[in-house]
Amino acid sequence: MADYELTDLTIAAARTGLRNRDFSSVELVQAHIDAGEAARDLNAYITPTPERAQTMAAAADAALASDEAGMLTGIPIAVKDLFCTQGVATTAASHILEGFIPPYESSVTANLWRQGGVMLGKANLDEFAMGSANVTSYYGTVTNPWQATSGPLKGKDLVPGGSSGGSASAVASRIAMGAVGTDTGGSIRQPASFCGVVGMKPTYGRCSRWGTIAFASSLDQAGPLTRSVEDAAIMLGAMAGHDPKDSTSVDIDVPDYQAGLRASVKGLKVGIPKEYRVDDMPPEIDALWQAGAEWLRQAGAEIVEISLPLTKYALPCYYIVAPAEASSNLARYDGIRYGLRVDGKDLVDTYEGTRAAGFGDEVQRRIMIGTYVLSSGYYDAYYLKAQKVRTRIAEDFRAVFTECDVLLTPTAPSSAFAIGEKMDDPIAMYLNDIFTVPASMAGLPALSLPAGLDAQGLPLGLQLIGQAFDEARLLSVAQSLETAAAFDKRPIRSGAA
Amino acid sequence: MSEQLIDGQTGSWEIVVGLEIHAQAITQAKLFSGAATEFGAAANTQVSLVDAAMPGMLPVINMECVHQAIRSGLGLKAKINLHSVFDRKNYFYPDLPQGYQISQFKQPIIGEGCVSIETEEGGIKEIGVERLHLEQDAGKSVHDRHPRKTYIDLNRSGVGLMEIVSKPDIRSAEEAAAYVTKVRAILRYIGTCDGNMEEGSLRADVNVSVRRPGEDLGTRCEIKNVNSIRFVRMAVEIEARRQVDLIEAGGTVDQETRLFDPDRGETRTMRSKEEAHDYRYFPDPDLLPLEFDQALVDQLAAELPELPDEKYARFVANHGLSEYDARVLIDDRETADFFERTLTDGESKRDPKIAANWIVTELFGALNAADRSIQNSPISSAQLGGLLDLIADGTISGRIAKEVFTEMFNTGSDAGMIVKAKGLEQISDTGEIEAIIAKIIADSPDQADQYRSGNEKIAGWFVGQTMKASQGRANPGMVNKILKAKLK
């Protein structure tokens, strides 16, 4: 037995170990399955797939033995249950998809398996990825493996953030080596921040959306959650690429992100958008943000204050555009062809019964908001106006990127809060995404990495926002920040340690 | 104009009609999926994951549909928009799996154009085309297979349709029928829609309103899914009459969607304005704006076949056809092609007017009687050409030719073979004709005397006798000449 826990390894370290035959993929995967069993109360998985994982691990070991390893051969990964996986129940954490088993595999997960990745299971999430605390899942709330060490939250179970809460919780608690999530307005970055892991949303169009259950088509983007920037680079390289089956996927080369990680930040200009300094932001977050800027300055970057004047409009616009698209995207869940059906006395009764029983409150709220803002008479005032503002927000970003190369901001305005908090106040919940939504609206790549703990002992993330399709530079800056931050804390609930 | 008005109890009314024609684009695959589009396949056998709106599925535009729309737009002399946008039209129905139809709302691929139709008085009228846009067809709901259940066939779900919207320029049932006929002919010429209304690959929504001449437009009713040209005519007549009667009885027309029932000869309410859907159109975020270069348009324009109006003009100008014959022949492309092949198939060139005459009168008559279309005519264009050659070179007379034609139609044989087998060649041998005539004159001394005493009308009797004696084979011109000489 090695003198380290297999579940503590990064993907990069595990790849080396697998290639050196220090351990097999079967062993590595079994360690994660066992850890997952022991941490079932986190509710990070909706559907664990241990048998499939072991079959894939055995195949990975065979590939390793014949030197046919891909980028992720033998690496156990959790898959947000929004990605359709062939032959494995796919729920979107919604009752309405009860019993749905896709006969097809999403492009992103197919890419991961082609590179040798091993699927541990389908990770929990907010229903249809709508939420910032992973409390809207039909399959129950996910628990954050972190706990407060002091203050009023001490002893309480905390939310992992959302919507990729199961993915973030699984990676943080060492029951998955990495996870693939989706980010619409912050659904990878915010839970990454709450759970103390790295989470990246690539440029819109970098990863295929084919086979991923849609929330808001113009915003949804798949991305990795990992325990290091290097792991994020490895996973993104495996996931990304043009897909002719997704008209919005972009046909440009995927660089070797891992190879580019060591690029120096010397001479780079890092923008600090002043509008992200919101009124009631905890001073510790502001302090960490300044520390982050200082670390980058010491690494040779130039820090410049920049302005993104439309920032405050991003969140309200997002909560028009995203629900509008969602209201239409979710129309297909009508009880006619698959999933739940509640038979009624006639067609309309069947529709209403099915959708009332199948969708939770938050999903219903967003469908109603979306239907409203697209209604005749309101379209111009809401949807059209929001799209115009969205265009201006993207122009704002383009303009500041003539002055700087990347932006540094906090990821979220708070650390993790207790399960049950903010449940009755949708606006308070929506404000979780205030720093992540602008990059989503502009389609830009953004990454959250853990940079420190707050006074309660909970992780805080910093966000880097890059230029479109400039993930390589974003990752290299993140690498520099990660080195400087030297974040080595781990959650209470993380395996044996 | 006045002759187009319809009479009510209280005076005259003008009918105003606008048409939305839904034409299924001829393509191998659907508008946004690779599934096949063939008509008549077993239910739900031509359905991709996209067509069934499975979770996570995405549409990808089939460029062949785009090409067909551009070709159609060129045929409608319309503006081709190099930039257009697909929108979602949201409504719930079991045969609409996505819960929305992908269509084009604000920015269609094709803008304004025009179609010229022939009016009842024989003039030409231009009907404006507002737009042509691409959209998905829905599936089919089958209500009559089970007492309580509805079955859904998604074979048609996602098939590419071109919706052609006219301006409200149509003023009568006849014009409406002429417009649909013409649009159908144009699409069939270009090969972008087979125009088969029975199979539903071309159908029309008919918007009808009435007004007093010179007044503003009245409230319109939309009559959905009218599936034959005859029904278009009937629907306009019946709906206009209903509206006139309603208004004259003191009522008002409600804007609504109506259904045409040809069996009962009535239209009836399908959806009132209150029940009308709010479609919540918005640009489909799964699709980028549709963009292409002018070069593509130019290339498709260069490949475009001759259109009905141009063909008509050429048939009149170059072939010297009457306007009537030209119009009948260009009515569909197969007929026009048959005509032109008849002129040139084989070794010789034939007289266009004679060929047209034979096709319009003899061939059409026979095809109608046999309920066949020109595509499966028993007489090919080459065979008809062969018959015309035999007339032209004097081998047979026109009268004999009709007999030969009937035989050709019934047996499919060549004219030459029939003439030879039946010995129907025209007698143009002077000696032979002289012998026949000599015998007739000898047998009919009284008639010969009458002629010689000045009754020249009796010459016709001699011609008849000669033809009869030759079983119609004697060359009529020669018969006349020889008779005159012999009777002197």
Coordinates of N, CA and C in Angstrom, one line a residue, chain A residues 157-331:
Chain A
D157 N -24.8 22.0 8.5 CA -24.5 21.5 7.1 C -24.7 22.7 6.2
L158 N -23.7 22.8 5.3 CA -23.7 24.0 4.4 C -24.0 23.5 3.0
V159 N -24.5 24.5 2.2 CA -24.7 24.2 0.8 C -23.4 24.1 0.0
P160 N -23.4 23.3 -1.1 CA -22.1 23.3 -1.9 C -22.1 24.3 -3.0
G161 N -23.2 25.2 -3.0 CA -23.3 26.0 -4.2 C -24.0 25.3 -5.3
G162 N -24.3 26.0 -6.4 CA -25.0 25.3 -7.4 C -24.9 26.0 -8.8
S163 N -25.3 25.4 -9.8 CA -26.0 24.2 -9.8 C -25.2 22.9 -9.8
S164 N -23.8 23.0 -10.1 CA -23.0 21.8 -10.1 C -22.6 21.5 -8.7
G165 N -23.5 21.4 -7.8 CA -23.2 21.2 -6.4 C -22.7 19.8 -6.1
G166 N -23.3 18.8 -6.7 CA -22.8 17.4 -6.5 C -21.4 17.3 -7.1
S167 N -21.1 17.9 -8.2 CA -19.8 17.8 -8.8 C -18.8 18.4 -7.9
A168 N -19.0 19.6 -7.4 CA -18.1 20.3 -6.6 C -17.9 19.6 -5.3
S169 N -19.0 19.1 -4.7 CA -18.9 18.4 -3.4 C -18.1 17.1 -3.6
A170 N -18.3 16.4 -4.7 CA -17.6 15.1 -5.0 C -16.1 15.4 -5.1
V171 N -15.7 16.4 -5.9 CA -14.3 16.7 -6.1 C -13.6 17.1 -4.8
A172 N -14.3 18.0 -4.0 CA -13.8 18.5 -2.8 C -13.6 17.4 -1.7
S173 N -14.6 16.5 -1.7 CA -14.6 15.4 -0.7 C -13.7 14.2 -1.1
R174 N -13.1 14.3 -2.2 CA -12.2 13.3 -2.7 C -13.0 12.0 -3.1
I175 N -14.2 12.1 -3.5 CA -14.9 11.0 -4.0 C -15.0 11.0 -5.5
A176 N -14.4 12.0 -6.1 CA -14.1 12.0 -7.6 C -12.8 12.8 -7.8
M177 N -12.1 12.4 -8.8 CA -10.8 13.0 -9.0 C -11.0 14.4 -9.8
G178 N -12.1 14.4 -10.5 CA -12.5 15.5 -11.3 C -13.9 15.4 -11.6
A179 N -14.6 16.4 -12.1 CA -16.0 16.3 -12.5 C -16.2 17.2 -13.7
V180 N -17.2 16.8 -14.5 CA -17.6 17.7 -15.6 C -19.0 18.3 -15.2
G181 N -19.0 19.6 -15.2 CA -20.2 20.3 -14.8 C -20.7 21.2 -16.0
T182 N -21.7 22.0 -15.7 CA -22.1 22.9 -16.7 C -22.3 24.3 -16.0
D183 N -22.0 25.3 -16.8 CA -22.1 26.7 -16.2 C -23.0 27.5 -17.1
T184 N -24.0 28.1 -16.5 CA -24.9 28.9 -17.3 C -24.8 30.4 -16.9
G185 N -24.8 30.6 -15.5 CA -24.5 31.9 -15.0 C -23.5 31.9 -13.9
G186 N -22.9 30.7 -13.7 CA -21.9 30.6 -12.6 C -22.0 29.2 -12.0
S187 N -22.7 28.3 -12.6 CA -23.0 27.0 -12.0 C -21.8 26.1 -11.9
I188 N -20.6 26.4 -12.4 CA -19.4 25.7 -12.1 C -18.6 26.5 -11.1
R189 N -18.5 27.8 -11.4 CA -17.5 28.7 -10.6 C -18.0 28.9 -9.2
Q190 N -19.3 29.2 -9.0 CA -19.8 29.5 -7.7 C -19.7 28.2 -6.8
P191 N -20.1 27.0 -7.2 CA -19.9 25.9 -6.3 C -18.4 25.5 -6.1
A192 N -17.6 25.8 -7.1 CA -16.2 25.6 -7.0 C -15.6 26.5 -5.8
S193 N -16.1 27.7 -5.8 CA -15.7 28.7 -4.8 C -16.2 28.2 -3.4
F194 N -17.4 27.7 -3.3 CA -18.0 27.3 -2.1 C -17.3 26.0 -1.5
C195 N -16.8 25.2 -2.5 CA -16.2 23.9 -2.1 C -14.7 23.9 -2.1
G196 N -14.1 25.0 -2.4 CA -12.7 25.1 -2.4 C -12.0 24.3 -3.5
V197 N -12.6 24.3 -4.7 CA -11.9 23.6 -5.8 C -11.8 24.5 -7.0
V198 N -11.2 24.0 -8.0 CA -11.0 24.8 -9.3 C -12.2 24.5 -10.2
G199 N -12.8 25.5 -10.7 CA -13.9 25.3 -11.6 C -13.8 26.2 -12.8
M200 N -14.0 25.7 -14.0 CA -13.8 26.6 -15.2 C -14.9 26.5 -16.1
K201 N -15.4 27.6 -16.6 CA -16.3 27.7 -17.7 C -15.6 28.2 -18.9
P202 N -15.4 27.4 -19.9 CA -14.7 27.8 -21.1 C -15.5 28.8 -21.9
T203 N -15.0 29.3 -23.0 CA -15.7 30.2 -23.9 C -16.9 29.5 -24.4
Y204 N -18.0 30.3 -24.5 CA -19.2 29.7 -25.2 C -18.8 29.2 -26.6
G205 N -19.1 28.0 -26.9 CA -18.8 27.4 -28.2 C -17.5 26.5 -28.2
R206 N -16.8 26.5 -27.0 CA -15.6 25.7 -26.9 C -15.9 24.2 -26.7
C207 N -16.9 24.0 -26.0 CA -17.4 22.6 -25.8 C -18.8 22.4 -26.4
S208 N -19.0 21.2 -26.9 CA -20.3 21.0 -27.6 C -21.4 20.9 -26.5
R209 N -22.5 21.4 -26.9 CA -23.7 21.3 -26.0 C -24.6 20.0 -26.4
W210 N -24.2 19.3 -27.5 CA -25.0 18.2 -28.0 C -25.1 17.1 -26.9
G211 N -26.3 16.8 -26.5 CA -26.5 15.7 -25.6 C -26.4 16.2 -24.1
T212 N -26.3 17.5 -23.9 CA -26.4 18.1 -22.6 C -27.8 18.7 -22.5
I213 N -28.5 18.3 -21.4 CA -29.8 18.8 -21.3 C -29.8 20.3 -21.2
A214 N -30.6 21.0 -22.0 CA -30.5 22.4 -22.1 C -31.2 23.1 -21.0
F215 N -30.5 24.2 -20.5 CA -31.2 25.1 -19.6 C -31.4 26.4 -20.4
A216 N -30.3 27.1 -20.6 CA -30.4 28.3 -21.4 C -29.3 28.2 -22.5
S217 N -29.8 27.9 -23.7 CA -28.9 27.5 -24.8 C -27.8 28.5 -25.1
S218 N -28.1 29.8 -25.0 CA -27.1 30.8 -25.4 C -26.1 31.0 -24.3
L219 N -26.2 30.3 -23.2 CA -25.3 30.5 -22.1 C -24.7 29.2 -21.6
D220 N -25.4 28.1 -21.8 CA -24.9 26.8 -21.2 C -23.5 26.5 -21.8
Q221 N -22.6 26.1 -20.9 CA -21.3 25.6 -21.4 C -20.7 24.6 -20.4
A222 N -20.2 23.5 -20.9 CA -19.6 22.5 -20.0 C -18.2 22.9 -19.6
G223 N -17.8 22.4 -18.5 CA -16.5 22.7 -18.0 C -16.1 21.8 -16.9
P224 N -14.8 21.8 -16.5 CA -14.3 20.9 -15.5 C -14.3 21.5 -14.1
L225 N -14.4 20.6 -13.1 CA -14.2 20.9 -11.7 C -13.1 20.0 -11.2
T226 N -12.0 20.5 -10.7 CA -10.9 19.7 -10.3 C -10.2 20.3 -9.0
R227 N -9.2 19.6 -8.6 CA -8.5 20.1 -7.4 C -7.2 20.9 -7.7
S228 N -6.9 21.1 -9.0 CA -5.8 21.9 -9.4 C -6.1 22.5 -10.8
V229 N -5.4 23.6 -11.0 CA -5.5 24.3 -12.3 C -5.0 23.3 -13.4
E230 N -3.9 22.6 -13.1 CA -3.3 21.7 -14.1 C -4.4 20.7 -14.5
D231 N -5.1 20.1 -13.5 CA -6.1 19.1 -13.8 C -7.2 19.7 -14.6
A232 N -7.6 21.0 -14.4 CA -8.6 21.7 -15.2 C -8.1 21.7 -16.6
A233 N -6.8 22.0 -16.8 CA -6.3 22.1 -18.2 C -6.3 20.8 -18.9
I234 N -6.0 19.7 -18.1 CA -6.0 18.4 -18.7 C -7.5 18.0 -19.1
M235 N -8.4 18.2 -18.2 CA -9.8 17.9 -18.5 C -10.4 18.7 -19.6
L236 N -10.1 20.0 -19.6 CA -10.6 20.8 -20.7 C -10.1 20.4 -22.0
G237 N -8.8 20.0 -22.1 CA -8.3 19.5 -23.3 C -9.0 18.3 -23.8
A238 N -9.4 17.5 -22.9 CA -10.1 16.2 -23.3 C -11.5 16.5 -23.7
M239 N -12.2 17.5 -23.1 CA -13.6 17.7 -23.4 C -13.9 18.5 -24.6
A240 N -13.0 19.5 -24.9 CA -13.3 20.6 -25.8 C -13.2 20.1 -27.3
G241 N -13.7 20.9 -28.2 CA -13.5 20.6 -29.6 C -14.8 20.8 -30.4
H242 N -14.6 21.1 -31.6 CA -15.7 21.4 -32.5 C -16.6 20.2 -32.7
D243 N -17.9 20.4 -32.7 CA -18.8 19.3 -32.9 C -19.9 19.8 -34.0
P244 N -19.9 19.1 -35.1 CA -20.8 19.6 -36.2 C -22.3 19.4 -35.8
K245 N -22.5 18.6 -34.7 CA -23.9 18.4 -34.3 C -24.4 19.6 -33.4
D246 N -23.5 20.5 -33.0 CA -23.9 21.7 -32.3 C -23.5 22.9 -33.1
S247 N -24.5 23.6 -33.7 CA -24.3 24.7 -34.6 C -23.6 25.9 -33.9
T248 N -23.6 25.9 -32.6 CA -23.0 27.0 -31.9 C -21.6 26.7 -31.4
S249 N -21.2 25.4 -31.7 CA -19.8 25.0 -31.3 C -18.8 25.6 -32.4
V250 N -17.7 26.0 -31.9 CA -16.8 26.8 -32.8 C -15.7 25.9 -33.3
D251 N -15.4 26.1 -34.6 CA -14.4 25.2 -35.2 C -13.0 25.9 -35.2
I252 N -12.4 25.8 -34.0 CA -11.0 26.3 -33.9 C -10.2 25.3 -33.1
D253 N -8.9 25.3 -33.3 CA -8.1 24.3 -32.7 C -8.1 24.4 -31.2
V254 N -8.0 23.2 -30.5 CA -7.9 23.2 -29.1 C -6.4 23.1 -28.8
P255 N -5.8 24.1 -28.1 CA -4.4 24.0 -27.8 C -4.1 23.0 -26.7
D256 N -2.8 22.7 -26.5 CA -2.4 21.9 -25.4 C -2.3 22.7 -24.2
Y257 N -3.4 22.7 -23.4 CA -3.5 23.6 -22.3 C -2.5 23.3 -21.2
Q258 N -2.2 22.0 -21.0 CA -1.3 21.7 -20.0 C 0.1 22.2 -20.3
A259 N 0.5 22.1 -21.6 CA 1.8 22.5 -22.0 C 2.0 24.0 -21.8
G260 N 0.8 24.7 -21.9 CA 0.9 26.2 -21.8 C 0.9 26.8 -20.4
L261 N 0.7 25.9 -19.4 CA 0.5 26.3 -18.1 C 1.7 27.1 -17.5
R262 N 2.9 26.8 -17.9 CA 4.0 27.4 -17.3 C 4.4 28.8 -17.9
A263 N 3.6 29.2 -18.8 CA 3.8 30.5 -19.4 C 3.8 31.6 -18.3
S264 N 4.8 32.5 -18.4 CA 5.0 33.5 -17.4 C 3.9 34.6 -17.5
V265 N 3.5 35.1 -16.4 CA 2.6 36.2 -16.4 C 3.3 37.6 -16.5
K266 N 4.6 37.5 -16.6 CA 5.4 38.7 -16.6 C 5.0 39.6 -17.7
G267 N 4.7 40.9 -17.4 CA 4.3 41.8 -18.4 C 2.8 41.8 -18.7
L268 N 2.1 40.8 -18.2 CA 0.6 40.7 -18.5 C -0.1 41.8 -17.7
K269 N -1.1 42.3 -18.3 CA -1.9 43.3 -17.6 C -3.2 42.6 -17.0
V270 N -3.3 42.8 -15.7 CA -4.5 42.2 -15.0 C -5.4 43.3 -14.6
G271 N -6.6 43.2 -15.2 CA -7.6 44.3 -14.9 C -8.4 44.0 -13.6
I272 N -8.6 45.0 -12.9 CA -9.5 45.0 -11.6 C -10.7 45.8 -11.9
P273 N -11.8 45.2 -12.2 CA -13.0 46.0 -12.5 C -13.6 46.6 -11.2
K274 N -13.7 47.9 -11.2 CA -14.0 48.6 -9.9 C -15.5 48.3 -9.6
E275 N -16.3 48.0 -10.6 CA -17.8 47.8 -10.4 C -18.0 46.5 -9.6
Y276 N -17.0 45.6 -9.5 CA -17.2 44.4 -8.7 C -17.1 44.6 -7.2
R277 N -16.7 45.8 -6.9 CA -16.6 46.1 -5.4 C -17.9 46.5 -4.9
V278 N -18.8 45.5 -4.6 CA -20.2 45.9 -4.2 C -20.2 46.2 -2.8
D279 N -21.3 46.9 -2.4 CA -21.5 47.6 -1.1 C -21.3 46.6 0.1
D280 N -22.1 45.6 0.1 CA -22.1 44.8 1.3 C -21.2 43.5 1.2
M281 N -20.2 43.7 0.4 CA -19.2 42.5 0.3 C -18.4 42.4 1.6
P282 N -18.3 41.2 2.1 CA -17.5 41.0 3.3 C -16.1 41.5 3.1
P283 N -15.5 42.2 4.1 CA -14.2 42.7 4.0 C -13.1 41.6 3.7
E284 N -13.4 40.4 4.1 CA -12.4 39.3 3.9 C -12.3 39.0 2.4
I285 N -13.4 39.1 1.7 CA -13.4 38.9 0.3 C -12.6 39.9 -0.4
D286 N -12.9 41.2 0.0 CA -12.2 42.3 -0.6 C -10.7 42.2 -0.4
A287 N -10.3 41.8 0.8 CA -8.9 41.6 1.2 C -8.3 40.5 0.4
L288 N -9.0 39.4 0.2 CA -8.5 38.3 -0.6 C -8.3 38.7 -2.1
W289 N -9.2 39.5 -2.5 CA -9.1 40.0 -3.9 C -7.8 40.8 -4.1
Q290 N -7.6 41.7 -3.1 CA -6.4 42.6 -3.1 C -5.1 41.7 -3.0
A291 N -5.2 40.7 -2.2 CA -4.1 39.8 -2.0 C -3.8 39.1 -3.4
G292 N -4.9 38.7 -4.0 CA -4.7 38.0 -5.4 C -4.0 38.9 -6.3
A293 N -4.4 40.2 -6.4 CA -3.8 41.2 -7.3 C -2.3 41.3 -6.9
E294 N -2.1 41.4 -5.6 CA -0.7 41.5 -5.2 C 0.2 40.3 -5.6
W295 N -0.4 39.1 -5.4 CA 0.4 37.9 -5.9 C 0.7 38.0 -7.3
L296 N -0.2 38.4 -8.1 CA 0.0 38.5 -9.6 C 1.1 39.6 -9.9
R297 N 1.0 40.7 -9.1 CA 1.9 41.8 -9.3 C 3.3 41.3 -9.0
Q298 N 3.4 40.5 -7.9 CA 4.7 40.0 -7.5 C 5.3 39.0 -8.6
A299 N 4.4 38.3 -9.2 CA 4.8 37.4 -10.3 C 5.1 38.1 -11.6
G300 N 5.0 39.4 -11.6 CA 5.5 40.2 -12.8 C 4.3 40.8 -13.6
A301 N 3.1 40.6 -13.2 CA 2.0 41.2 -13.9 C 1.8 42.6 -13.5
E302 N 1.2 43.4 -14.4 CA 0.8 44.8 -14.1 C -0.7 44.8 -13.7
I303 N -1.0 45.5 -12.6 CA -2.4 45.5 -12.2 C -2.9 46.9 -12.6
V304 N -4.1 46.8 -13.4 CA -4.7 48.0 -13.8 C -6.1 48.1 -13.4
E305 N -6.6 49.2 -12.9 CA -8.0 49.4 -12.5 C -8.7 49.7 -13.8
I306 N -9.8 48.9 -14.0 CA -10.6 49.2 -15.3 C -12.0 49.3 -14.9
S307 N -12.8 49.7 -15.8 CA -14.2 49.9 -15.5 C -15.1 49.1 -16.5
L308 N -16.1 48.4 -15.9 CA -17.1 47.7 -16.7 C -18.5 48.3 -16.3
P309 N -18.8 49.4 -16.8 CA -19.9 50.2 -16.3 C -21.3 49.5 -16.3
L310 N -21.5 48.5 -17.1 CA -22.8 47.9 -17.2 C -22.9 46.7 -16.3
T311 N -21.9 46.4 -15.5 CA -21.9 45.2 -14.7 C -23.2 45.0 -13.9
K312 N -23.7 46.1 -13.3 CA -24.9 46.0 -12.5 C -26.1 45.5 -13.2
Y313 N -26.1 45.7 -14.5 CA -27.3 45.2 -15.3 C -27.2 43.8 -15.7
A314 N -26.0 43.2 -15.5 CA -25.8 41.8 -16.0 C -26.8 40.8 -15.4
L315 N -26.9 40.9 -14.0 CA -27.7 40.0 -13.3 C -29.2 40.1 -13.7
P316 N -29.8 41.3 -13.7 CA -31.2 41.4 -14.1 C -31.4 40.9 -15.5
C317 N -30.5 41.2 -16.4 CA -30.6 40.8 -17.8 C -30.5 39.3 -17.9
Y318 N -29.6 38.7 -17.1 CA -29.5 37.3 -17.1 C -30.8 36.6 -16.7
Y319 N -31.5 37.2 -15.7 CA -32.7 36.6 -15.2 C -33.9 36.9 -16.1
I320 N -33.6 37.5 -17.2 CA -34.7 37.6 -18.3 C -34.3 36.6 -19.4
V321 N -33.0 36.7 -19.8 CA -32.6 35.9 -21.0 C -32.7 34.4 -20.6
A322 N -32.1 34.0 -19.5 CA -32.0 32.6 -19.1 C -33.4 32.0 -18.9
P323 N -34.3 32.6 -18.1 CA -35.6 32.0 -18.0 C -36.4 31.9 -19.3
A324 N -36.2 33.0 -20.2 CA -36.9 33.0 -21.5 C -36.5 31.7 -22.3
E325 N -35.2 31.5 -22.4 CA -34.8 30.3 -23.1 C -35.2 29.0 -22.4
A326 N -35.1 29.0 -21.1 CA -35.5 27.9 -20.4 C -37.0 27.5 -20.6
S327 N -37.8 28.6 -20.6 CA -39.3 28.3 -20.7 C -39.6 27.6 -22.0
S328 N -38.8 27.9 -23.1 CA -39.0 27.2 -24.4 C -38.2 25.8 -24.4
N329 N -37.0 25.8 -23.8 CA -36.3 24.6 -23.8 C -37.0 23.5 -23.0
L330 N -37.7 23.8 -22.0 CA -38.3 22.8 -21.2 C -39.8 22.5 -21.6
A331 N -40.2 23.1 -22.7 CA -41.5 22.7 -23.3 C -41.6 21.3 -23.7

